mmCIF file of C-alpha atoms in Angstrom:
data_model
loop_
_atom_site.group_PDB
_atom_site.id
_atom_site.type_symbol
_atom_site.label_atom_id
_atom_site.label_comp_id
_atom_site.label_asym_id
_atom_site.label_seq_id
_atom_site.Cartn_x
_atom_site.Cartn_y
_atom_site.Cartn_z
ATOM 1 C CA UNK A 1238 -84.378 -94.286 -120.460
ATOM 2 C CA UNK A 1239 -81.728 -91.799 -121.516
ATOM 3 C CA UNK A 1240 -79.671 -92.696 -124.608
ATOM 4 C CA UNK A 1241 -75.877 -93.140 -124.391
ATOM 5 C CA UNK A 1242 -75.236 -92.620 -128.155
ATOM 6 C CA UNK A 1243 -71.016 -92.196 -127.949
ATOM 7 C CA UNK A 1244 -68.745 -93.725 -125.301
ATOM 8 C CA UNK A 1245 -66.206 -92.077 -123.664
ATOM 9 C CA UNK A 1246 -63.170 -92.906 -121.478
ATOM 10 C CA UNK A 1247 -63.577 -93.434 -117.733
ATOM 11 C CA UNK A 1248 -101.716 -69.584 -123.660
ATOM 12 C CA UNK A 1249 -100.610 -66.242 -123.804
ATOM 13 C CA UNK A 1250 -101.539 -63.366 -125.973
ATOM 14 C CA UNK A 1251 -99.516 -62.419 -129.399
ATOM 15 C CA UNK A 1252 -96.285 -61.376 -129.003
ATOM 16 C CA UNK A 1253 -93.781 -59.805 -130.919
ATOM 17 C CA UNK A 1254 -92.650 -62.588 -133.240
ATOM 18 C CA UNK A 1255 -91.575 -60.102 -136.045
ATOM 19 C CA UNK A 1256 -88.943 -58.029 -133.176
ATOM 20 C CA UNK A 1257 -87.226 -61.709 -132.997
ATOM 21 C CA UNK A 1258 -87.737 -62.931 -136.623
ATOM 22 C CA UNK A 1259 -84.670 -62.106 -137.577
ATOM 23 C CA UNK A 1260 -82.476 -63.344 -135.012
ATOM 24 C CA UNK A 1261 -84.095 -67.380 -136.010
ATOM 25 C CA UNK A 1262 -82.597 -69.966 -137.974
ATOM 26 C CA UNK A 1263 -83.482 -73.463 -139.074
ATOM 27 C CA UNK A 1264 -82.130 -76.601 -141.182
ATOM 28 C CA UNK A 1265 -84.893 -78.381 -142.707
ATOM 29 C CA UNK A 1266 -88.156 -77.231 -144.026
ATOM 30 C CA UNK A 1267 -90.886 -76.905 -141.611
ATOM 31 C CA UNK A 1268 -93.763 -77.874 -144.059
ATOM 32 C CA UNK A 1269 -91.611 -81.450 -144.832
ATOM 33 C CA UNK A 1270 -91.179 -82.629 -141.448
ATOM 34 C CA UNK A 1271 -93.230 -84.539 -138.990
ATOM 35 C CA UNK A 1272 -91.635 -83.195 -136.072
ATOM 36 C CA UNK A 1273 -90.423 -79.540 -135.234
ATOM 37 C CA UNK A 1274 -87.841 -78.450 -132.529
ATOM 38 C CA UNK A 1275 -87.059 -75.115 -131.524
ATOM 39 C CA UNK A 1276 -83.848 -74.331 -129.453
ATOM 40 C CA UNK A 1277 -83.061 -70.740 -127.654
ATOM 41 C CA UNK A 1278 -79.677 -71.035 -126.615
ATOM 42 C CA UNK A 1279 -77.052 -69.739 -123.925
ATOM 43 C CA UNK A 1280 -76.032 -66.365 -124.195
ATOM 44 C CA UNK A 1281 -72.395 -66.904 -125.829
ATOM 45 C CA UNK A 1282 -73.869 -69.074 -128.621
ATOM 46 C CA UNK A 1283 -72.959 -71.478 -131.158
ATOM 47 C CA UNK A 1284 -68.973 -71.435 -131.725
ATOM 48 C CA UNK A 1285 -68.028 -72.184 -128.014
ATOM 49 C CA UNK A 1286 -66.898 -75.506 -128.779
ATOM 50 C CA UNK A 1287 -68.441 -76.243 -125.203
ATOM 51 C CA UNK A 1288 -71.928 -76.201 -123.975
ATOM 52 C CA UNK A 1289 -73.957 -75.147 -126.887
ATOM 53 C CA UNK A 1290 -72.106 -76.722 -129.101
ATOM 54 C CA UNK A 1291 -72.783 -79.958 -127.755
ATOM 55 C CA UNK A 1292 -76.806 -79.339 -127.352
ATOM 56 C CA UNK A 1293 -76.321 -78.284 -131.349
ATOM 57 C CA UNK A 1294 -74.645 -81.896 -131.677
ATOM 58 C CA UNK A 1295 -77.814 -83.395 -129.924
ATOM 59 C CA UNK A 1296 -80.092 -81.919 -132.883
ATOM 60 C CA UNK A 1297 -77.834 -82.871 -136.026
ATOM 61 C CA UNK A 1298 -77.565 -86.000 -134.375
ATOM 62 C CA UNK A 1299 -81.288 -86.076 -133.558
ATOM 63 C CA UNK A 1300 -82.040 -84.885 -136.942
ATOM 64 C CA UNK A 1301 -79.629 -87.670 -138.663
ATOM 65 C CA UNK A 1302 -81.940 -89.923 -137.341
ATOM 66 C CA UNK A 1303 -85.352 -88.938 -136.871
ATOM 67 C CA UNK A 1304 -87.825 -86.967 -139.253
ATOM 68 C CA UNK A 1305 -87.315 -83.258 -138.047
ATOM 69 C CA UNK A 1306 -86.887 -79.711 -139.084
ATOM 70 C CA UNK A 1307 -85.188 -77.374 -136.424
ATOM 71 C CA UNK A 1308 -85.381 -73.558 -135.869
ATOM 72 C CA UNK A 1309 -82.827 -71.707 -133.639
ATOM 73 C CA UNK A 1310 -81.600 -68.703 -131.661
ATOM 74 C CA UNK A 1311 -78.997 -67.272 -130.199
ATOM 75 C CA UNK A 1312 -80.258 -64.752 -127.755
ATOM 76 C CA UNK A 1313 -77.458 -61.953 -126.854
ATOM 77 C CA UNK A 1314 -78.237 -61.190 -123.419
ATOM 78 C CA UNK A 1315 -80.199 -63.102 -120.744
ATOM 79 C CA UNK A 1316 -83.365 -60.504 -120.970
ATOM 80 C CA UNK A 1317 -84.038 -61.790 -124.335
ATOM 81 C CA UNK A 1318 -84.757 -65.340 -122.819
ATOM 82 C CA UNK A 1319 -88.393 -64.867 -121.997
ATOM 83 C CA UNK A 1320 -89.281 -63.110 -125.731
ATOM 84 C CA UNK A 1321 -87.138 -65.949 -127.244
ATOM 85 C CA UNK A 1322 -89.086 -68.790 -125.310
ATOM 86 C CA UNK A 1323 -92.744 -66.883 -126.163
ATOM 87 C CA UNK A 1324 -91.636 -66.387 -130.284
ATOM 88 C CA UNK A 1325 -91.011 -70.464 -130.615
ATOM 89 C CA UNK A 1326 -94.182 -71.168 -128.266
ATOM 90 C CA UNK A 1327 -96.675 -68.402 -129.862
ATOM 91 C CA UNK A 1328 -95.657 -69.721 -133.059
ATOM 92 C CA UNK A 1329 -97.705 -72.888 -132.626
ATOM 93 C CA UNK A 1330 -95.689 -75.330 -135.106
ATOM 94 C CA UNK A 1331 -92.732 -76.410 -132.625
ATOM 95 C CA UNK A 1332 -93.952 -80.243 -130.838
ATOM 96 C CA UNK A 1333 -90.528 -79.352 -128.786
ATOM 97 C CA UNK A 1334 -88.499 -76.101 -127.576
ATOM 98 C CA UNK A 1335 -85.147 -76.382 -126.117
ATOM 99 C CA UNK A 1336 -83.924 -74.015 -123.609
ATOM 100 C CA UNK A 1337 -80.537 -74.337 -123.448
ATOM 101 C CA UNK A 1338 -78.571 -72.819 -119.893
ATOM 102 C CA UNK A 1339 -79.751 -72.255 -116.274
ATOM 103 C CA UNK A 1340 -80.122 -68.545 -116.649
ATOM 104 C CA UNK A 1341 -83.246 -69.645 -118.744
ATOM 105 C CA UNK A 1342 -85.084 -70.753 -115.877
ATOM 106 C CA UNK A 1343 -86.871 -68.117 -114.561
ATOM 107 C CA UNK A 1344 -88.169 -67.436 -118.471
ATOM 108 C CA UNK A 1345 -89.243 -70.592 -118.494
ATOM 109 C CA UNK A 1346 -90.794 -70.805 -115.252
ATOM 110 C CA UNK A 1347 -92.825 -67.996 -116.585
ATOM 111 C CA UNK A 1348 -93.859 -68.898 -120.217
ATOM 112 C CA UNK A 1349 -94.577 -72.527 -119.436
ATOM 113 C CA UNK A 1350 -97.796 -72.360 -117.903
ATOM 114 C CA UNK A 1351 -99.211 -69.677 -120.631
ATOM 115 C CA UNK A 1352 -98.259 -72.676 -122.768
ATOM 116 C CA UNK A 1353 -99.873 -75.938 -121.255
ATOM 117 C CA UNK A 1354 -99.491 -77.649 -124.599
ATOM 118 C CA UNK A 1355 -96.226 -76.738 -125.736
ATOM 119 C CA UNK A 1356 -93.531 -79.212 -124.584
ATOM 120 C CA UNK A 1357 -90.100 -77.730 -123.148
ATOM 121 C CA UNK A 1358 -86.868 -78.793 -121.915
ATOM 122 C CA UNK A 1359 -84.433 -76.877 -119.718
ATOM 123 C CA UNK A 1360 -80.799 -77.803 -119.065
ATOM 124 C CA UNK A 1361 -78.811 -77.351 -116.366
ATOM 125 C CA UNK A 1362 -82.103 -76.074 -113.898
ATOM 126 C CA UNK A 1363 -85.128 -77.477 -112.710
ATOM 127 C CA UNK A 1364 -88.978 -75.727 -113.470
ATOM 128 C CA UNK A 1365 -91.544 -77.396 -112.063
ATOM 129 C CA UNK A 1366 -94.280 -77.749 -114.736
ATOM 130 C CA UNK A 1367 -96.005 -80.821 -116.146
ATOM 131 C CA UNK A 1368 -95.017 -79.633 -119.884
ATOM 132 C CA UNK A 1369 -90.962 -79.223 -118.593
ATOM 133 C CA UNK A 1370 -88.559 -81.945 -118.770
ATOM 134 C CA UNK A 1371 -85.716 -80.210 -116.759
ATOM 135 C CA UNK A 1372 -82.345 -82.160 -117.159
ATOM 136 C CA UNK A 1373 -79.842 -81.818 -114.614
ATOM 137 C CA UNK A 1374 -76.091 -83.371 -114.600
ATOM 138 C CA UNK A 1375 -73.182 -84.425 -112.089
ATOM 139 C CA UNK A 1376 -71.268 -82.098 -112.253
ATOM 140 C CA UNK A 1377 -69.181 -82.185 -109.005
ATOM 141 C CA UNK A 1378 -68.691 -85.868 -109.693
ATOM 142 C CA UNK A 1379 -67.341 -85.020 -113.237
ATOM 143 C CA UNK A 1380 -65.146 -82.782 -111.638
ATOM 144 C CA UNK A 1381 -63.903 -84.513 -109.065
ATOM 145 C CA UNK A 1382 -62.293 -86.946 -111.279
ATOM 146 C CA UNK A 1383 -60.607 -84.055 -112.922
ATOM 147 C CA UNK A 1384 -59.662 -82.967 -109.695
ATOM 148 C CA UNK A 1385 -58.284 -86.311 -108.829
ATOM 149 C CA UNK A 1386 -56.160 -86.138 -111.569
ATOM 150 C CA UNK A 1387 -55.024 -83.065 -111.529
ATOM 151 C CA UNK A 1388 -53.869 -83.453 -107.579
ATOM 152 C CA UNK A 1389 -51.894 -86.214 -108.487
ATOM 153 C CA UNK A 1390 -50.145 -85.045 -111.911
ATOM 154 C CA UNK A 1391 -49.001 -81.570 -109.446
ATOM 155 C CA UNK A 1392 -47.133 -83.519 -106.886
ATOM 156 C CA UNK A 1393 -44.851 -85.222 -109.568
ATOM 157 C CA UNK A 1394 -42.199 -83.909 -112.281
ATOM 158 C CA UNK A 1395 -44.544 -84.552 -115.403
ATOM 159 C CA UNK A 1396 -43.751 -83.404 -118.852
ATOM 160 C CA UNK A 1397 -45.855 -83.986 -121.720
ATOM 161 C CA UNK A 1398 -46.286 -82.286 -125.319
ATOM 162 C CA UNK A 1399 -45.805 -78.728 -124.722
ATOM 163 C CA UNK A 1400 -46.329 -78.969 -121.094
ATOM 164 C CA UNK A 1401 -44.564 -79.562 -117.630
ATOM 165 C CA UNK A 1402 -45.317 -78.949 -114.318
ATOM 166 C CA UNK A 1403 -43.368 -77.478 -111.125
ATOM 167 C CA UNK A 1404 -43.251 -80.571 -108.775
ATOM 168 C CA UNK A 1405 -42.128 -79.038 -105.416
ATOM 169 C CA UNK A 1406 -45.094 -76.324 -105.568
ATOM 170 C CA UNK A 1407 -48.338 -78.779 -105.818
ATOM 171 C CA UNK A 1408 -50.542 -76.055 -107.208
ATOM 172 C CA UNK A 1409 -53.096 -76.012 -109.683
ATOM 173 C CA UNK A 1410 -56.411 -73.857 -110.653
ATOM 174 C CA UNK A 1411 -59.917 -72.995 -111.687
ATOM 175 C CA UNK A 1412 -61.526 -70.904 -113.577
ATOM 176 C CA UNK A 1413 -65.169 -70.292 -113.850
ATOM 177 C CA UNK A 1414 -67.646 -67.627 -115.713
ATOM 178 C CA UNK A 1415 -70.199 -66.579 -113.560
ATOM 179 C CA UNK A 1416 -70.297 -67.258 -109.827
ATOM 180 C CA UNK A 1417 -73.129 -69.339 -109.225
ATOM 181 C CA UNK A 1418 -74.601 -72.552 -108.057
ATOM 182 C CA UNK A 1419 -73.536 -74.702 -110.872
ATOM 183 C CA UNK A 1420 -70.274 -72.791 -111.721
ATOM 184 C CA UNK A 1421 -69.324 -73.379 -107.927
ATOM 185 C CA UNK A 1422 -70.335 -76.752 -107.457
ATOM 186 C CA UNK A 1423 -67.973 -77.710 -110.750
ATOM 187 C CA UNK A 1424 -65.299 -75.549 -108.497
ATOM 188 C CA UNK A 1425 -66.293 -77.703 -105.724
ATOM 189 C CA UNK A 1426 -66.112 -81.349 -106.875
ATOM 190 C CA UNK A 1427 -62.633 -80.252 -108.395
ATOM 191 C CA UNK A 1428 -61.408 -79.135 -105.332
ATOM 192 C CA UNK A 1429 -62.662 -82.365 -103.627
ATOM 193 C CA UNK A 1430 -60.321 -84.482 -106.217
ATOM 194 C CA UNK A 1431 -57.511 -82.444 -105.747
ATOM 195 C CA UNK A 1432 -57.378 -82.898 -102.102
ATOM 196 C CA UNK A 1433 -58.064 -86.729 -102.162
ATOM 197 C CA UNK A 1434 -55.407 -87.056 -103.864
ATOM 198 C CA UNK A 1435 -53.231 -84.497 -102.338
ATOM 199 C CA UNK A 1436 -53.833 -82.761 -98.878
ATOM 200 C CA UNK A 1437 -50.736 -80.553 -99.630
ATOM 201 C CA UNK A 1438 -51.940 -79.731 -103.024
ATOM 202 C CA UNK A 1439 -53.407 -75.984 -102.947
ATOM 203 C CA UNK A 1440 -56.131 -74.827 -105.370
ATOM 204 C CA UNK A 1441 -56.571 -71.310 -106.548
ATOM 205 C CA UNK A 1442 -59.674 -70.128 -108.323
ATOM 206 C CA UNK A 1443 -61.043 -66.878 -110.188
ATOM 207 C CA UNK A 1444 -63.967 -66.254 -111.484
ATOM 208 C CA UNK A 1445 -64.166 -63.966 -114.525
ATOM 209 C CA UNK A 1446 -68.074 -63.254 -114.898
ATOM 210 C CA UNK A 1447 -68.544 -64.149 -118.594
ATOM 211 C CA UNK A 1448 -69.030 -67.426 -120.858
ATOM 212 C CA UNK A 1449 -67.307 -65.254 -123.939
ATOM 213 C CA UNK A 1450 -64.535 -63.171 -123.014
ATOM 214 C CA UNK A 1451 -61.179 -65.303 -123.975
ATOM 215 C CA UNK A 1452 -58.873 -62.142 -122.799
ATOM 216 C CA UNK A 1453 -60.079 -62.343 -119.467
ATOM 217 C CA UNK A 1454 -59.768 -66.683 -119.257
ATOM 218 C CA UNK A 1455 -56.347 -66.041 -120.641
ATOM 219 C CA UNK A 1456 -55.533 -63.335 -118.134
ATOM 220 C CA UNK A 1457 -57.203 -65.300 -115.323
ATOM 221 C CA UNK A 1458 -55.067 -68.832 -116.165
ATOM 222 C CA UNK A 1459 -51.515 -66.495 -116.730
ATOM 223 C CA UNK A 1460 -51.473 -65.220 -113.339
ATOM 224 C CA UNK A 1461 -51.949 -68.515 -112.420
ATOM 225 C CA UNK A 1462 -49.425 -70.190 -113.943
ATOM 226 C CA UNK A 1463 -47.051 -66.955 -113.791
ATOM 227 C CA UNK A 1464 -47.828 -65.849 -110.567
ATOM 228 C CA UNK A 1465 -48.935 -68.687 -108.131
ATOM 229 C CA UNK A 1466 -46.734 -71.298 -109.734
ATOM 230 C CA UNK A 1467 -50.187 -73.456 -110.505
ATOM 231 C CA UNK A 1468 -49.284 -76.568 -112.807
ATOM 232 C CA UNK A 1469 -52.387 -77.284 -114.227
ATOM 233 C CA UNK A 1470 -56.156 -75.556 -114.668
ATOM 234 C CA UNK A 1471 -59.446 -76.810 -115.037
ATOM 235 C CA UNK A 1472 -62.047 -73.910 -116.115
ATOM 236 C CA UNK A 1473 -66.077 -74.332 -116.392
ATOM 237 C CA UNK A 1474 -66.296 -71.064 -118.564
ATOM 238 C CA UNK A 1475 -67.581 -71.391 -121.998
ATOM 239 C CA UNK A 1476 -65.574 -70.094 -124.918
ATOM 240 C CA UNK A 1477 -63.848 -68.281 -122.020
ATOM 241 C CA UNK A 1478 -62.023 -71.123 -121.598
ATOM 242 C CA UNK A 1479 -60.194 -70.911 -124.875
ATOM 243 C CA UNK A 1480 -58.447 -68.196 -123.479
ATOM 244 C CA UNK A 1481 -57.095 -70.588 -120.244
ATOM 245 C CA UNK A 1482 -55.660 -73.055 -123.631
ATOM 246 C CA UNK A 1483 -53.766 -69.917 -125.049
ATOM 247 C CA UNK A 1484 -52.298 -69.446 -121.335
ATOM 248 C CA UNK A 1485 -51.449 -72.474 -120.886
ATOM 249 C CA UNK A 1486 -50.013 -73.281 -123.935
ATOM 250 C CA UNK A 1487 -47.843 -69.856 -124.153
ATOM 251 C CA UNK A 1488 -46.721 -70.904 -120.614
ATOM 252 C CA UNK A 1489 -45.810 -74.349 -121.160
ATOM 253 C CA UNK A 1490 -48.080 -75.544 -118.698
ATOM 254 C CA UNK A 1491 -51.343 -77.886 -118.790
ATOM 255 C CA UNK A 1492 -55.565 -77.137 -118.906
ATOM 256 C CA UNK A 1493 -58.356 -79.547 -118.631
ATOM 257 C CA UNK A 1494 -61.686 -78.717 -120.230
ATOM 258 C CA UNK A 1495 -64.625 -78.998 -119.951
ATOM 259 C CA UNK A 1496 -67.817 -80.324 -121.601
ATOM 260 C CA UNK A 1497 -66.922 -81.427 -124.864
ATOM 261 C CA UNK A 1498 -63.620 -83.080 -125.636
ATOM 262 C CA UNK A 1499 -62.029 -80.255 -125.784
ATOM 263 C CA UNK A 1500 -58.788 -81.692 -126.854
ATOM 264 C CA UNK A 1501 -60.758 -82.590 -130.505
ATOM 265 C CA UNK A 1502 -62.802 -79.394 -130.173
ATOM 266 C CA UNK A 1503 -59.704 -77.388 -129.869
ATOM 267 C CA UNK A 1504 -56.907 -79.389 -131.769
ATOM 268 C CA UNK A 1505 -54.675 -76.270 -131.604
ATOM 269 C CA UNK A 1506 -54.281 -76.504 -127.672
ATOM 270 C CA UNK A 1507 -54.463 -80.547 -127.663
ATOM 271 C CA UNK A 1508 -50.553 -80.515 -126.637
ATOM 272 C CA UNK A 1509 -51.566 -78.863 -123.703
ATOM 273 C CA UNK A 1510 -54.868 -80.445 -123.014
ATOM 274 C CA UNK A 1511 -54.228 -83.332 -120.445
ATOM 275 C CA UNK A 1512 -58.913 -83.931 -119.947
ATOM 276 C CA UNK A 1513 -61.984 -82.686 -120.483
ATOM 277 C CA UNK A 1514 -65.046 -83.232 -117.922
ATOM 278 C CA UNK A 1515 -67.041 -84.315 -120.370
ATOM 279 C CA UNK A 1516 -70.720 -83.434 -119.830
ATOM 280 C CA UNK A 1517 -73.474 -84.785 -122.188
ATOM 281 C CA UNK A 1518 -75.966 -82.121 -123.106
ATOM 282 C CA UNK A 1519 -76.232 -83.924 -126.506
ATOM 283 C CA UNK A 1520 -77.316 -86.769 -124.899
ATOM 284 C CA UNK A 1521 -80.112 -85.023 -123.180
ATOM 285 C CA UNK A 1522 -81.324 -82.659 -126.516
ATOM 286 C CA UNK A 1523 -81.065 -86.422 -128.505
ATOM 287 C CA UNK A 1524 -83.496 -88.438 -125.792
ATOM 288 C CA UNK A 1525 -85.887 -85.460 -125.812
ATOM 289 C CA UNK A 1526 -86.151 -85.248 -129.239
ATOM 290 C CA UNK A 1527 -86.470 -89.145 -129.814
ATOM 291 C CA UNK A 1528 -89.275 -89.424 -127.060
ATOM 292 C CA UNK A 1529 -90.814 -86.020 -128.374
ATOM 293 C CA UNK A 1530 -90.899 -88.559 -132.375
ATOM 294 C CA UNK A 1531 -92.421 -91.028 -130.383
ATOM 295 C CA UNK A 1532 -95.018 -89.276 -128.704
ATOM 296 C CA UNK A 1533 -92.876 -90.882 -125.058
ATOM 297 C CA UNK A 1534 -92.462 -87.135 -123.813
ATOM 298 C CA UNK A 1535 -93.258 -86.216 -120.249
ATOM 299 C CA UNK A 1536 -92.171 -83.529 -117.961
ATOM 300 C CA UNK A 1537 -89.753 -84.132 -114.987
ATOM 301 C CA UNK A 1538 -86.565 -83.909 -113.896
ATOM 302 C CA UNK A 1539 -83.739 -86.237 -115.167
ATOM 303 C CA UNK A 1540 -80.240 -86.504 -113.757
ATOM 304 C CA UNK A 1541 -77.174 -87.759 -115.650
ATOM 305 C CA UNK A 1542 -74.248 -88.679 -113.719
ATOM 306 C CA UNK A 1543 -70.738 -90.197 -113.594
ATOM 307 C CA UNK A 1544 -72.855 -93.810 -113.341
ATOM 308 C CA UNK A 1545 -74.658 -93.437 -116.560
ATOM 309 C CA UNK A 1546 -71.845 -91.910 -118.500
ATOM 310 C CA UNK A 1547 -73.521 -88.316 -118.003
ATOM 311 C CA UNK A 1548 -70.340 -87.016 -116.761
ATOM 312 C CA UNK A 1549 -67.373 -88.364 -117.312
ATOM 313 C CA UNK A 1550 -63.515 -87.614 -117.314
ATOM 314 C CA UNK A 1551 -61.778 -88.038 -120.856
ATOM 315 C CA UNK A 1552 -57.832 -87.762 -121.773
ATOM 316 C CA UNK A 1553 -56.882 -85.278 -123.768
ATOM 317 C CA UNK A 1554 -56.602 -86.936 -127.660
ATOM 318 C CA UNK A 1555 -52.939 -86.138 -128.125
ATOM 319 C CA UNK A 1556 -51.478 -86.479 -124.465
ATOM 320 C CA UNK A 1557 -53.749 -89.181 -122.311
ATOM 321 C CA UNK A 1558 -51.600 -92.143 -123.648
ATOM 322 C CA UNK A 1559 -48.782 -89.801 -121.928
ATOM 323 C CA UNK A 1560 -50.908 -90.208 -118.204
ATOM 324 C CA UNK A 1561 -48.895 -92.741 -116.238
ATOM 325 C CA UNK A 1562 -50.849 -96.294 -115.593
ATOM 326 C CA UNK A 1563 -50.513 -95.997 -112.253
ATOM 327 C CA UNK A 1564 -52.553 -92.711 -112.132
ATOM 328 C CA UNK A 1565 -54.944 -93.943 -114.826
ATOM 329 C CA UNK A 1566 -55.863 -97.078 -112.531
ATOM 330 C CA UNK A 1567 -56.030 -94.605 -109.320
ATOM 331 C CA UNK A 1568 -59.106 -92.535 -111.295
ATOM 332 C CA UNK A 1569 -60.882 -95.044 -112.458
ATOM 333 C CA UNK A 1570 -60.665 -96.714 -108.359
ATOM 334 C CA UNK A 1571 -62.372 -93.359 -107.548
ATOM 335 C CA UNK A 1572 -64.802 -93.301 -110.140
ATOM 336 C CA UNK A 1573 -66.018 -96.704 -109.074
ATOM 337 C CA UNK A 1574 -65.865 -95.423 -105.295
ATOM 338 C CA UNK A 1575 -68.390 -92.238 -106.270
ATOM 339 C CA UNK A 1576 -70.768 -94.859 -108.065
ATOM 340 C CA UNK A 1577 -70.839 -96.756 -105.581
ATOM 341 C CA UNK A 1578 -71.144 -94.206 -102.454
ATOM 342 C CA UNK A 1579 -67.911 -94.706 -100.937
ATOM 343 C CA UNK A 1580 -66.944 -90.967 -101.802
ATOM 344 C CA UNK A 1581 -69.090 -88.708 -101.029
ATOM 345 C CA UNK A 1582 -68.521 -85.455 -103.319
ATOM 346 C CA UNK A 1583 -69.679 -82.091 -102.343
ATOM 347 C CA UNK A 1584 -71.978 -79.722 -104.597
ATOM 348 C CA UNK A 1585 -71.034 -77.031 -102.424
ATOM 349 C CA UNK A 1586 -68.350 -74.692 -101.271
#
């Protein structure tokens, strides 16, 4: 049973451990804990007040309440994955190594069966070996609630903090980093919301091809807002994503974000933040870590969804008591419809 810790709105031979020794970092000592946790995570690293972020609040939370010492790394490039994965693994002292990120999955998918006793988790992708929990998330649904409200805030003269939109255009947009699978399906649950709530409502989209490039997120959202007259945008891009706040806030226009609460994460753009699809990778890194104390862990796959409070949308801090009732009560209608199967959201393009 996954933990809901916060509510929210709505064998191999040696390898090089030395080459990676100095890229590794840990809180706690090793020798005065009873359980140790490694974590690689996504390229981008800490500081992205988004993804890995909230697998890093997962440990401190983990680690407020559990007896555990944690070791970390922030690969720079996806070929270090595999090298990353082996150092923790080889080392022999870690009961538990997160791998943080889809693009770690074909690492993983290598280095867990050289490792039969070495428990791992993956996020966001699912390897098929008896020693990998793989946790996955619903995403689209997330999004789609977004979506909803964003297709319903375009169609009407709204004006909130620093932010307004352009009523007789109906136009809004989404960026994402790289263009895959999960990027897309985020993409396509958003689109899904905008159009039940709008048929009219057009969505434009762009994606940039990194998770740490603000320039390009802020270029991306300005012709946007600049050029296609879009009212509001949603991105799924990492610390990219900063740079669609900094567009949208030097615009006078409105973003959504994505993850964390992006609106606390980012207090500086919370006049322009009007959500965040909330997605709880903490969640995941915290029940992993408490069955891994427990001696509870087994491999799998677990899904966390808009039922479970996996996904979920969340008002901005500063501007959701600004959201109009009436469009409040509409999202949380659909949110009860995609629980209970009367919506059917797409994962796909």
């Amino acid at each position: 049973m996954v933990r809901n810790r916060r509510q929210f709105l709505g064998g191999a031979g040696a390898i090089g451990l030395a080459g990676l020794a100095g890229c590794i970092s840990g809180f706690g000592d090793e020798s005065d804990h009873a359980v140790q946790i490694g974590t690689v995570y996504a390229t981008g690293g800490l500081g992205d007040d988004s993804f890995n972020d909230m697998a890093k609040r997962g440990l401190e939370d983990a680690q407020d309440d559990f007896d555990i010492a944690i070791t970390e790394t922030e690969p720079s490039s996806e070929s270090e994955f595999e090298s990353a994965q082996r150092t923790f693994a080889e080392s022999g002292v870690n009961d538990l190594i997160n791998c943080v990120g889809y693009a770690q999955a074909d690492a993983l998918a290598e280095n867990a069966p050289d490792y039969p006793e070495q428990d791992f988790i993956i996020i966001d992708e699912v390897v098929e070996e008896d020693n990998v929990r793989s946790y996955t998330f619903g995403e689209p649904e997330g999004s789609f609630q977004v979506g909803h409200l964003a297709g319903l805030l375009t169609e009407r003269e709204f004006a909130a903090g620093d932010g307004e939109t352009i009523p007789n255009e109906s136009v809004v947009g989404f960026v994402g980093a790289t263009e895959t699978p999960l990027i897309e399906s985020f993409e396509a649950g958003f689109t899904a919301g905008v159009e039940y709530a709008n048929d009219d409502a057009e969505v434009v989209s762009s994606y940039v091809g990194e998770f740490n490039d603000t320039a390009a997120g802020q270029e991306a959202a300005r012709t946007m807002y600049q050029n296609q007259d879009a009212d509001i945008v949603f991105h799924a891009a990492g610390r990219t994503g900063i740079g669609v706040f900094q567009a949208a806030q030097d615009e006078g226009r409105f973003a959504i974000g994505v993850d964390d609460d992006q609106s606390l994460s980012n207090e500086d753009f919370a006049d322009v933040i009007l959500a965040s699809m909330v997605k709880r990778v903490d969640t995941a890194v915290y029940s992993a870590i408490e069955d891994t104390v427990n001696d509870e862990f087994e491999g799998g796959v677990e899904r966390l969804g808009l039922d479970d409070g996996g996904v979920s949308a969340v008002y901005g801090d500063t501007l959701g008591d600004e959201i109009p009732e009436e469009i409040s009560t509409q999202i949380e209608e659909s949110k009860q419809a995609i629980i209970d199967g009367e919506i059917d959201v797409p994962h796909e393009l």
